[in-house]
Amino acid sequence: MKYNLVSNSVCKDEYSELLARIDSNSDYWRNATSPVEKKLRGQHFTPLSMAVQLSVMSSPNVSVKSVIGDPGAGTGILSAALASRLQNQNVSKHFSIYGFETDQRLHEDLSRAWSFFSSQAESNSDYQIQSDFTVHANSLLERGEIDGLSKPDFITTNPPYNKLSSKEPLSLLLKKHGISSPNLYSAFMVLAAKWVADDGHLLAVLPRSFCSGAYFKDFRKFLLENLSIEHITLYKSRSCFKNVLQENILIYARKRKQAGRIRITVAKDPDSKPEYDLVLPSADILNESHWSLPRTVKDIHLYLKNQKRNRTFPDAGYRLSTGKLELHRQSGHLTTKVVYSSDFDNAGSWTWGEKKKPRLLETNSKNRLSLPTSGGYVVLKRISSNDGDEPKRLMPAWLSRTTIGVDVVALENHVQYIHKKGEPLSEDEGKALVEFLSSDEAQAVMRTINGTTQINKPDMDRLNIPFGNSNEIRKSKTMPKVPLESGGKSSRYSEWIQH
Ligand SMILES: C[S@@+](CC[C@H](N)C(=O)[O-])C[C@H]1O[C@@H](n2cnc3c(N)ncnc32)[C@H](O)[C@@H]1O
């Protein structure tokens, strides 16, 4: 099975100009809108190169006419890029485009974009603009339809990102249908999945954060039960949107039974040539508890090596807790030395790098952690991100009376600490754990499973540990190593192309 490189320059020159115009409209509105209003609207315009990359992820069949839905259409960049691509590749000659956009300021640009496309493509196309996509939630959830509109063959969307409180009518309606959606973007995806025609194509730009954690478990389950996830594009950079720092992914799904294989494209950012195309068994990486998205072949092998170990972090007796000290909620009368996340470096050495915040604080007993005469705890920075080539996600250090010179500390809440059900670890065990958490294997697992900037308990609970007590740590130097799955033709993961 061979795949072609995903190209960023699929559109012929004739449409490049149209798309560049739409892109400059997005720039205009981006600059004309205050940060507060952008946040309220969940408005972040997709860069042109990303819109084009998304449009080429689908593999459509030829048909005379294609119906395209564009919920949260903005200036129309996604539907215009998709229609241009379908027209270029002779997939369709005629289009019905349905856009939904609550920001009325954009409607004129939106209709102009589609009518330019229609006249340039010499296609007999029609389009409609409506305002709020979610007003159709009831009919979409009940019947999968919007009155007066055909079911789309394609939906392309970069849905608005906004928290959805569980008390809002949309949440309650979704709940009535057995779906919980903590954000407006996941609600849009649910409604889009209901609307798209059977075997139809759903293309979306989404934050990667839904791929892990308990909040989005129901959403992941919904996606897996209702769609076949066929292709995901990962970006190594978190700065793909102007003025937004967030890990985003592109998803291509079909409304049909889950395909056995999934393709993952990895690129630095939407403007660079993709580095890898990986074709993997979908069951290995997609399940409702998490979606594991490896960024390199090396990371896949290290992730699989870790999966083969049979003792999870909690099985080994470890627990992760968050430092209890919050600077803005301080009270008490016990003078205590405070440890911040910048006090230890990425290599686990104590540098006491925090110079601006108070080193000693009057605190109460609940915020203090007593250090034993022998042994201690492993501390971990809570915040890190998947940014760049091989980002370090786990940054541990050994916390003991010897390493920090006091008997009791207050850990600020950007510091996590690892204990054994409340008890400290022996020094041997603690240091072995620091070494393991710093290893390529543990880093690769965290890059693969964690789609947010925080290392939390569920993430650590999915890491397998090579030892469980001091005896095994002593023995571990002579223990047989778990082999890496070999590459090459015999590997289940051999069908990848490194570009
Ligand atoms: C993340 S932006 C994406 C815009 C455009 N699709 C793009 O990719 O550049 C989401 C858009 O959805 C719009 N929006 C927010 N809530 C909406 C709703 N309930 N119905 C329709 N559009 C909505 C926002 O105004 C914003 O323009």
Coordinates of C-alpha atoms and ligand atoms in Angstrom, one line a residue:
M1 CA 0.0 0.0 0.0
K2 CA 1.7 3.2 -1.1
Y3 CA 0.5 6.7 -0.5
N4 CA 1.5 9.9 -2.3
L5 CA 3.0 12.8 -0.5
V6 CA 0.3 15.3 0.6
S7 CA 1.0 18.3 -1.4
N8 CA 0.5 21.9 -0.3
S9 CA 0.1 23.3 -3.8
V10 CA -2.7 21.3 -5.3
C11 CA -4.8 24.2 -6.7
K12 CA -4.2 25.4 -10.2
D13 CA -3.2 29.0 -10.5
E14 CA -6.7 30.1 -11.4
Y15 CA -8.0 29.2 -7.9
S16 CA -4.8 30.2 -6.1
E17 CA -5.8 33.8 -6.7
L18 CA -9.3 33.3 -5.4
L19 CA -8.0 31.5 -2.3
A20 CA -5.4 34.2 -1.7
R21 CA -8.2 36.8 -1.8
I22 CA -10.2 34.8 0.7
D23 CA -7.1 34.5 2.9
S24 CA -6.6 38.2 2.8
N25 CA -10.2 38.7 3.9
S26 CA -9.4 36.4 6.8
D27 CA -6.4 38.7 7.6
Y28 CA -8.6 41.7 7.4
W29 CA -11.2 40.4 9.9
R30 CA -8.5 39.0 12.1
N31 CA -7.1 42.5 12.5
A32 CA -10.5 44.1 12.8
T33 CA -11.6 41.9 15.7
S34 CA -10.6 42.5 19.3
P35 CA -9.2 39.5 21.2
V36 CA -12.2 39.5 23.5
E37 CA -14.6 39.3 20.6
K38 CA -12.5 36.5 18.9
K39 CA -12.7 34.5 22.1
L40 CA -16.4 35.0 22.4
R41 CA -17.0 33.9 18.9
G42 CA -14.4 31.2 19.0
Q43 CA -13.0 32.7 15.8
H44 CA -9.6 31.7 14.4
F45 CA -9.3 31.8 10.7
T46 CA -7.5 28.8 9.1
P47 CA -4.3 29.7 7.3
L48 CA -4.5 29.1 3.5
S49 CA -1.9 26.4 3.5
M50 CA -3.7 24.4 6.2
A51 CA -7.0 24.8 4.4
V52 CA -5.4 23.4 1.2
Q53 CA -3.8 20.6 3.1
L54 CA -7.1 19.6 4.7
S55 CA -8.9 19.7 1.3
V56 CA -6.5 17.1 -0.2
M57 CA -6.9 14.6 2.6
S58 CA -10.2 13.1 1.3
S59 CA -10.4 10.5 -1.4
P60 CA -13.7 11.1 -3.1
N61 CA -15.5 9.4 -5.9
V62 CA -16.5 11.2 -9.1
S63 CA -20.0 12.6 -9.1
V64 CA -21.9 15.2 -11.1
K65 CA -22.7 17.4 -8.2
S66 CA -21.3 17.6 -4.7
V67 CA -23.0 19.1 -1.7
I68 CA -20.6 20.8 0.7
G69 CA -21.4 21.9 4.3
D70 CA -19.2 24.5 6.0
P71 CA -20.4 25.0 9.6
G72 CA -18.6 28.0 11.2
A73 CA -17.6 29.1 7.7
G74 CA -15.8 32.3 8.5
T75 CA -14.7 33.8 5.2
G76 CA -15.2 30.5 3.4
I77 CA -11.6 29.4 3.0
L78 CA -12.3 25.7 3.8
S79 CA -15.3 25.2 1.5
A80 CA -13.6 27.2 -1.3
A81 CA -10.3 25.2 -1.0
L82 CA -12.3 21.9 -1.1
A83 CA -14.5 22.9 -4.0
S84 CA -11.4 24.1 -5.9
R85 CA -9.7 20.8 -5.3
L86 CA -12.8 18.8 -6.3
Q87 CA -13.2 20.9 -9.5
N88 CA -9.5 20.6 -10.3
Q89 CA -9.4 16.9 -10.0
N90 CA -12.6 16.5 -12.0
V91 CA -14.4 14.9 -9.0
S92 CA -17.3 17.3 -9.4
K93 CA -18.3 20.1 -11.7
H94 CA -21.2 21.5 -9.8
F95 CA -21.7 22.3 -6.2
S96 CA -24.2 23.3 -3.6
I97 CA -22.5 25.0 -0.7
Y98 CA -24.2 25.5 2.6
G99 CA -22.3 27.8 5.0
F100 CA -23.3 28.7 8.6
E101 CA -21.7 31.7 10.2
T102 CA -23.0 33.7 13.2
D103 CA -20.7 36.7 12.5
Q104 CA -22.9 38.7 10.2
R105 CA -20.0 41.0 9.2
L106 CA -18.5 38.0 7.2
H107 CA -21.6 37.2 5.1
E108 CA -20.8 39.5 2.3
D109 CA -17.3 38.2 1.9
L110 CA -18.5 34.7 2.2
S111 CA -21.1 34.9 -0.6
R112 CA -18.6 36.8 -2.8
A113 CA -16.0 34.0 -2.4
W114 CA -18.5 31.4 -3.5
S115 CA -19.9 33.4 -6.4
F116 CA -16.3 34.1 -7.6
F117 CA -15.6 30.4 -7.4
S118 CA -18.7 29.5 -9.3
S119 CA -18.1 31.9 -12.1
Q120 CA -14.4 31.1 -12.4
A121 CA -15.1 27.4 -12.4
E122 CA -17.9 27.9 -14.9
S123 CA -19.9 25.6 -12.7
N124 CA -23.6 25.7 -12.2
S125 CA -23.3 26.1 -8.4
D126 CA -25.6 27.4 -5.8
Y127 CA -24.9 28.4 -2.2
Q128 CA -26.8 29.4 0.9
I129 CA -25.7 31.2 4.1
Q130 CA -27.4 30.6 7.4
S131 CA -26.4 31.9 10.8
D132 CA -26.3 29.6 13.8
F133 CA -25.5 26.0 13.0
T134 CA -26.6 24.8 16.4
V135 CA -30.2 25.9 16.0
H136 CA -30.5 22.7 13.9
A137 CA -29.3 20.5 16.7
N138 CA -32.6 19.0 17.4
S139 CA -33.4 17.9 13.8
L140 CA -29.8 16.8 13.3
L141 CA -29.9 14.6 16.4
E142 CA -33.4 13.3 15.7
R143 CA -33.3 12.8 11.9
G144 CA -29.8 13.7 10.7
E145 CA -31.3 16.4 8.5
I146 CA -31.7 20.1 8.2
D147 CA -35.0 21.1 6.7
G148 CA -34.8 22.4 3.2
L149 CA -31.1 21.3 2.7
S150 CA -29.7 18.1 1.1
K151 CA -27.5 15.9 3.2
P152 CA -23.9 16.9 2.4
D153 CA -21.4 14.6 0.6
F154 CA -18.7 16.7 2.3
I155 CA -18.5 18.7 5.4
T156 CA -15.4 20.8 6.1
T157 CA -15.1 22.7 9.3
N158 CA -12.8 24.4 11.7
P159 CA -15.4 24.7 14.5
P160 CA -15.5 27.4 17.1
Y161 CA -13.5 26.6 20.2
N162 CA -15.5 27.6 23.3
K163 CA -16.3 25.8 26.6
L164 CA -19.8 24.5 26.7
S165 CA -21.3 24.5 30.1
S166 CA -23.3 21.4 31.0
K167 CA -26.3 23.6 31.8
E168 CA -26.6 25.2 28.3
P169 CA -29.6 24.1 26.2
L170 CA -27.3 22.6 23.6
S171 CA -25.5 20.5 26.2
L172 CA -28.8 19.3 27.6
L173 CA -30.1 18.4 24.2
L174 CA -26.9 16.5 23.4
K175 CA -27.2 14.8 26.8
K176 CA -30.7 13.7 26.0
H177 CA -29.2 11.8 23.1
G178 CA -26.6 10.2 25.2
I179 CA -23.7 12.5 24.2
S180 CA -21.7 14.7 26.4
S181 CA -19.8 17.6 24.8
P182 CA -17.6 19.8 26.9
N183 CA -16.8 22.2 24.1
L184 CA -18.6 23.8 21.2
Y185 CA -16.1 22.3 18.8
S186 CA -17.1 18.8 19.8
A187 CA -20.8 19.7 19.6
F188 CA -20.2 20.9 16.0
M189 CA -18.4 17.6 15.2
V190 CA -21.3 15.6 16.6
L191 CA -23.9 17.6 14.6
A192 CA -21.7 17.4 11.5
A193 CA -21.3 13.6 11.8
K194 CA -25.1 13.3 12.1
W195 CA -25.6 15.5 9.1
V196 CA -23.1 14.2 6.6
A197 CA -24.5 11.6 4.1
D198 CA -23.8 7.9 4.6
D199 CA -20.3 7.2 3.2
G200 CA -19.8 11.0 3.1
H201 CA -16.6 12.8 3.9
L202 CA -15.9 14.9 7.1
L203 CA -12.9 17.1 7.2
A204 CA -12.0 19.0 10.3
V205 CA -9.4 21.2 12.0
L206 CA -9.4 20.3 15.7
P207 CA -7.3 20.9 18.8
R208 CA -5.5 17.8 19.7
S209 CA -6.5 18.1 23.4
F210 CA -9.6 15.9 22.9
C211 CA -7.4 12.9 22.1
S212 CA -6.7 12.2 25.8
G213 CA -8.2 12.7 29.2
A214 CA -11.6 11.9 30.7
Y215 CA -13.5 15.1 29.6
F216 CA -13.6 14.0 26.0
K217 CA -14.0 10.3 26.5
D218 CA -17.7 10.3 25.4
F219 CA -16.8 12.4 22.4
R220 CA -14.0 10.0 21.3
K221 CA -16.5 7.1 21.7
F222 CA -19.1 9.0 19.6
L223 CA -16.5 9.6 16.8
L224 CA -15.4 5.9 16.8
E225 CA -19.0 4.7 16.8
N226 CA -20.2 7.0 14.0
L227 CA -17.3 7.5 11.7
S228 CA -14.3 5.9 10.3
I229 CA -11.2 7.9 11.1
E230 CA -9.1 7.5 8.0
H231 CA -6.3 10.1 8.0
I232 CA -4.9 12.5 10.6
T233 CA -2.3 15.2 9.9
L234 CA -0.1 16.2 12.9
Y235 CA 1.9 19.3 13.1
K236 CA 5.0 19.5 15.2
S237 CA 4.6 23.2 15.7
R238 CA 2.1 24.7 18.0
S239 CA 2.1 28.0 16.2
C240 CA 0.3 27.2 13.0
F241 CA -2.4 29.8 13.6
K242 CA -1.6 33.5 13.8
N243 CA -1.4 34.5 17.5
V244 CA -2.7 31.1 18.8
L245 CA -0.5 28.6 20.6
Q246 CA -2.2 25.2 20.4
E247 CA -1.5 21.8 19.1
N248 CA -3.9 21.2 16.2
I249 CA -4.6 18.2 14.0
L250 CA -6.4 17.7 10.7
I251 CA -8.9 14.9 10.6
Y252 CA -10.4 13.1 7.6
A253 CA -13.3 10.8 8.4
R254 CA -15.9 8.9 6.4
K255 CA -19.4 8.0 7.6
R256 CA -18.9 4.2 7.5
K257 CA -17.5 1.4 9.6
Q258 CA -14.0 2.1 10.9
A259 CA -11.3 1.2 8.4
G260 CA -8.6 -1.2 9.5
R261 CA -5.7 1.1 8.8
I262 CA -5.2 4.8 9.4
R263 CA -2.8 7.1 7.7
I264 CA -0.9 9.7 9.8
T265 CA 0.9 12.5 8.1
V266 CA 3.5 14.4 10.2
A267 CA 4.6 17.8 9.2
K268 CA 6.5 20.6 11.0
D269 CA 3.7 23.1 10.0
P270 CA 1.3 23.6 7.2
D271 CA 3.8 25.4 5.1
S272 CA 6.4 22.6 5.2
K273 CA 6.7 19.5 3.2
P274 CA 5.3 16.6 5.3
E275 CA 8.1 14.5 6.8
Y276 CA 6.3 11.1 7.2
D277 CA 3.3 9.2 6.1
L278 CA 2.6 6.4 8.5
V279 CA 0.0 3.7 7.9
L280 CA -1.0 2.0 11.1
P281 CA -3.6 -0.5 12.2
S282 CA -6.3 1.8 13.5
A283 CA -7.1 -0.6 16.5
D284 CA -3.6 0.0 17.8
I285 CA -3.9 3.7 18.2
L286 CA -7.6 4.6 18.4
N287 CA -9.8 3.6 21.2
E288 CA -12.3 5.5 23.4
S289 CA -9.9 5.9 26.3
H290 CA -7.3 7.6 24.2
W291 CA -6.0 8.2 20.7
S292 CA -2.3 7.7 20.5
L293 CA -0.7 9.7 17.8
P294 CA 3.0 8.9 17.1
R295 CA 5.0 11.6 15.4
T296 CA 7.9 9.4 14.2
V297 CA 8.7 5.8 13.4
K298 CA 11.1 5.8 16.4
D299 CA 8.3 7.0 18.7
I300 CA 6.0 4.2 17.4
H301 CA 8.5 1.5 18.2
L302 CA 9.3 3.0 21.6
Y303 CA 5.6 3.3 22.3
L304 CA 5.0 -0.4 21.4
K305 CA 8.0 -1.4 23.4
N306 CA 6.4 0.2 26.4
Q307 CA 3.0 -1.3 25.7
K308 CA 4.6 -4.7 26.0
R309 CA 5.7 -4.1 29.5
N310 CA 3.0 -5.5 31.8
R311 CA 3.1 -3.2 34.8
T312 CA 1.4 0.2 34.6
F313 CA 2.4 3.1 36.7
P314 CA -0.4 2.4 39.3
D315 CA 0.3 -1.3 39.2
A316 CA 3.9 -0.5 40.3
G317 CA 2.3 1.2 43.3
Y318 CA 3.0 4.8 42.1
R319 CA 0.6 7.7 42.5
L320 CA 0.8 11.2 41.0
S321 CA -0.3 14.2 43.1
T322 CA -0.2 17.9 42.3
G323 CA 1.7 20.3 44.6
K324 CA -0.9 21.9 46.9
L325 CA 0.5 25.4 47.2
E326 CA -1.4 28.1 45.2
L327 CA 0.3 31.5 45.6
H328 CA -2.9 33.5 45.4
R329 CA -4.7 31.4 48.1
Q330 CA -2.1 31.6 50.8
S331 CA -2.7 31.4 54.5
G332 CA -1.1 30.0 57.6
H333 CA 1.8 30.7 59.9
L334 CA 4.4 28.0 59.2
T335 CA 7.4 29.4 57.4
T336 CA 8.2 26.9 54.6
K337 CA 10.6 26.7 51.7
V338 CA 8.7 26.7 48.4
V339 CA 9.6 24.5 45.4
Y340 CA 8.6 25.8 41.9
S341 CA 8.8 24.0 38.6
S342 CA 11.6 26.2 37.4
D343 CA 13.8 25.1 40.4
F344 CA 14.9 21.9 38.6
D345 CA 16.1 21.7 35.1
N346 CA 15.2 19.4 32.2
A347 CA 18.1 17.1 33.2
G348 CA 16.8 16.7 36.8
S349 CA 19.4 19.0 38.5
W350 CA 18.3 21.5 41.2
T351 CA 19.1 25.0 39.8
W352 CA 16.7 27.1 42.0
G353 CA 15.9 29.0 38.9
E354 CA 12.8 30.7 40.3
K355 CA 14.1 34.2 41.3
K356 CA 10.9 36.3 41.2
K357 CA 8.5 34.4 43.4
P358 CA 8.9 34.1 47.2
R359 CA 11.3 31.4 48.4
L360 CA 9.9 31.3 51.9
L361 CA 6.2 31.5 52.7
E362 CA 3.9 31.4 55.7
T363 CA 1.8 28.5 54.9
N364 CA -0.5 25.9 56.6
S365 CA 0.2 22.3 57.4
K366 CA -2.0 21.0 54.5
N367 CA 0.4 22.6 52.0
R368 CA 3.5 21.1 53.4
L369 CA 5.2 17.9 52.5
S370 CA 7.5 16.3 55.0
L371 CA 10.6 14.7 53.7
P372 CA 11.8 11.4 55.3
T373 CA 15.2 10.9 56.8
S374 CA 16.0 8.5 54.0
G375 CA 14.2 8.3 50.7
G376 CA 12.0 11.0 49.2
Y377 CA 9.8 11.7 46.2
V378 CA 10.1 12.2 42.5
V379 CA 9.0 15.6 41.3
L380 CA 7.8 16.3 37.8
K381 CA 7.1 19.6 35.9
R382 CA 3.3 19.7 35.3
I383 CA 3.5 21.8 32.1
S384 CA 5.3 20.9 29.0
S385 CA 4.3 20.8 25.3
N386 CA 4.5 18.8 22.1
D387 CA 6.4 21.5 20.3
G388 CA 9.3 20.9 17.9
D389 CA 11.0 17.7 16.8
E390 CA 11.5 15.6 19.9
P391 CA 10.1 17.6 22.7
K392 CA 10.8 16.5 26.3
R393 CA 7.4 15.9 28.0
L394 CA 8.6 14.4 31.3
M395 CA 11.0 16.4 33.4
P396 CA 11.6 14.6 36.7
A397 CA 14.0 15.3 39.6
W398 CA 14.7 13.6 42.9
L399 CA 13.4 15.5 46.0
S400 CA 15.0 14.5 49.3
R401 CA 16.5 16.2 52.4
T402 CA 19.9 15.7 50.7
T403 CA 19.0 17.2 47.4
I404 CA 17.2 20.3 48.7
G405 CA 18.6 20.8 52.2
V406 CA 15.4 21.0 54.3
D407 CA 13.0 18.6 56.0
V408 CA 9.8 20.0 54.9
V409 CA 8.7 21.8 51.7
A410 CA 5.7 23.3 50.0
L411 CA 5.3 22.3 46.4
E412 CA 3.7 24.9 44.2
N413 CA 0.9 23.6 42.0
H414 CA 2.9 23.5 38.8
V415 CA 5.0 20.7 40.4
Q416 CA 3.7 17.2 40.5
Y417 CA 5.1 14.6 42.8
I418 CA 5.2 10.8 42.7
H419 CA 4.7 8.7 45.9
K420 CA 3.7 5.2 46.8
K421 CA 0.1 5.6 48.0
G422 CA 1.2 8.5 50.2
E423 CA 4.5 7.0 51.3
P424 CA 8.0 8.1 50.1
L425 CA 10.2 6.1 47.7
S426 CA 13.5 4.6 48.7
E427 CA 16.5 6.5 47.1
D428 CA 17.4 3.6 44.8
E429 CA 13.8 3.3 43.5
G430 CA 13.4 7.1 43.2
K431 CA 16.6 7.5 41.2
A432 CA 15.7 4.6 39.0
L433 CA 12.3 6.1 38.4
V434 CA 13.9 9.5 37.5
E435 CA 16.2 7.7 35.1
F436 CA 13.3 5.8 33.5
L437 CA 11.0 8.9 33.2
S438 CA 13.9 10.7 31.5
S439 CA 14.4 7.9 29.0
D440 CA 13.6 8.0 25.3
E441 CA 11.0 5.4 25.9
A442 CA 9.0 7.3 28.5
Q443 CA 9.3 10.6 26.5
A444 CA 8.1 8.9 23.3
V445 CA 5.1 7.4 25.2
M446 CA 4.1 10.9 26.5
R447 CA 4.5 12.6 23.2
T448 CA 2.3 9.9 21.6
I449 CA -0.5 9.8 24.2
N450 CA -0.7 13.4 25.5
G451 CA -2.4 16.0 23.5
T452 CA -2.4 18.8 26.1
T453 CA 0.2 20.9 27.8
Q454 CA -0.3 19.2 31.1
I455 CA 1.0 15.9 32.5
N456 CA -1.9 14.6 34.5
K457 CA -2.7 11.4 36.4
P458 CA -4.5 9.6 33.5
D459 CA -1.4 10.2 31.3
M460 CA 1.0 8.8 33.9
D461 CA -1.4 5.9 34.5
R462 CA -0.9 4.8 30.9
L463 CA 2.9 4.6 31.2
N464 CA 4.2 1.1 31.8
I465 CA 7.1 0.8 34.2
P466 CA 9.9 -1.7 33.9
F467 CA 10.2 -2.3 37.7
G468 CA 8.0 -2.4 40.8
N469 CA 10.2 -2.7 43.8
S470 CA 13.8 -2.2 45.0
N471 CA 14.7 -5.9 44.3
E472 CA 13.7 -5.6 40.7
I473 CA 15.5 -2.3 40.3
R474 CA 18.7 -4.1 41.5
K475 CA 18.0 -7.0 39.1
S476 CA 16.8 -4.7 36.2
K477 CA 20.4 -4.2 35.0
T478 CA 20.4 -7.9 34.1
M479 CA 16.8 -8.3 33.1
P480 CA 16.1 -9.1 29.5
K481 CA 15.2 -6.0 27.6
V482 CA 11.9 -5.8 25.7
P483 CA 12.9 -5.8 22.0
L484 CA 11.9 -3.0 19.7
E485 CA 9.6 -4.2 16.9
S486 CA 11.8 -4.4 13.9
G487 CA 11.3 -2.2 11.0
G488 CA 11.5 -3.3 7.4
K489 CA 9.2 -5.4 5.4
S490 CA 8.2 -7.8 8.1
S491 CA 7.0 -5.1 10.5
R492 CA 3.3 -4.4 10.9
Y493 CA 4.3 -0.8 10.5
S494 CA 6.5 -1.2 7.5
E495 CA 4.2 0.7 5.2
W496 CA 5.5 4.1 5.8
I497 CA 7.3 6.5 3.6
Q498 CA 9.9 8.8 4.9
H499 CA 10.0 11.9 2.7
Ligands
LIG1 C1 -12.5 28.7 14.2 S1 -13.5 29.8 13.2 C2 -13.2 29.2 11.6 C3 -13.6 30.0 10.5 C4 -13.4 29.4 9.1 N1 -14.1 28.2 8.9 C5 -11.9 29.2 8.9 O1 -11.5 28.0 8.9 O2 -11.1 30.1 8.7 C6 -15.1 29.4 13.6 C7 -16.2 30.3 13.1 O3 -17.4 29.8 13.6 C8 -18.3 30.9 13.8 N2 -19.3 30.5 14.8 C9 -19.3 30.5 16.1 N3 -20.4 30.0 16.7 C10 -21.2 29.6 15.6 C11 -22.4 29.0 15.5 N4 -23.1 28.6 16.5 N5 -22.9 28.8 14.2 C12 -22.2 29.1 13.1 N6 -21.0 29.7 13.2 C13 -20.5 29.9 14.4 C14 -17.3 32.0 14.3 O4 -17.9 33.3 14.2 C15 -16.1 31.7 13.5 O5 -16.1 32.6 12.3

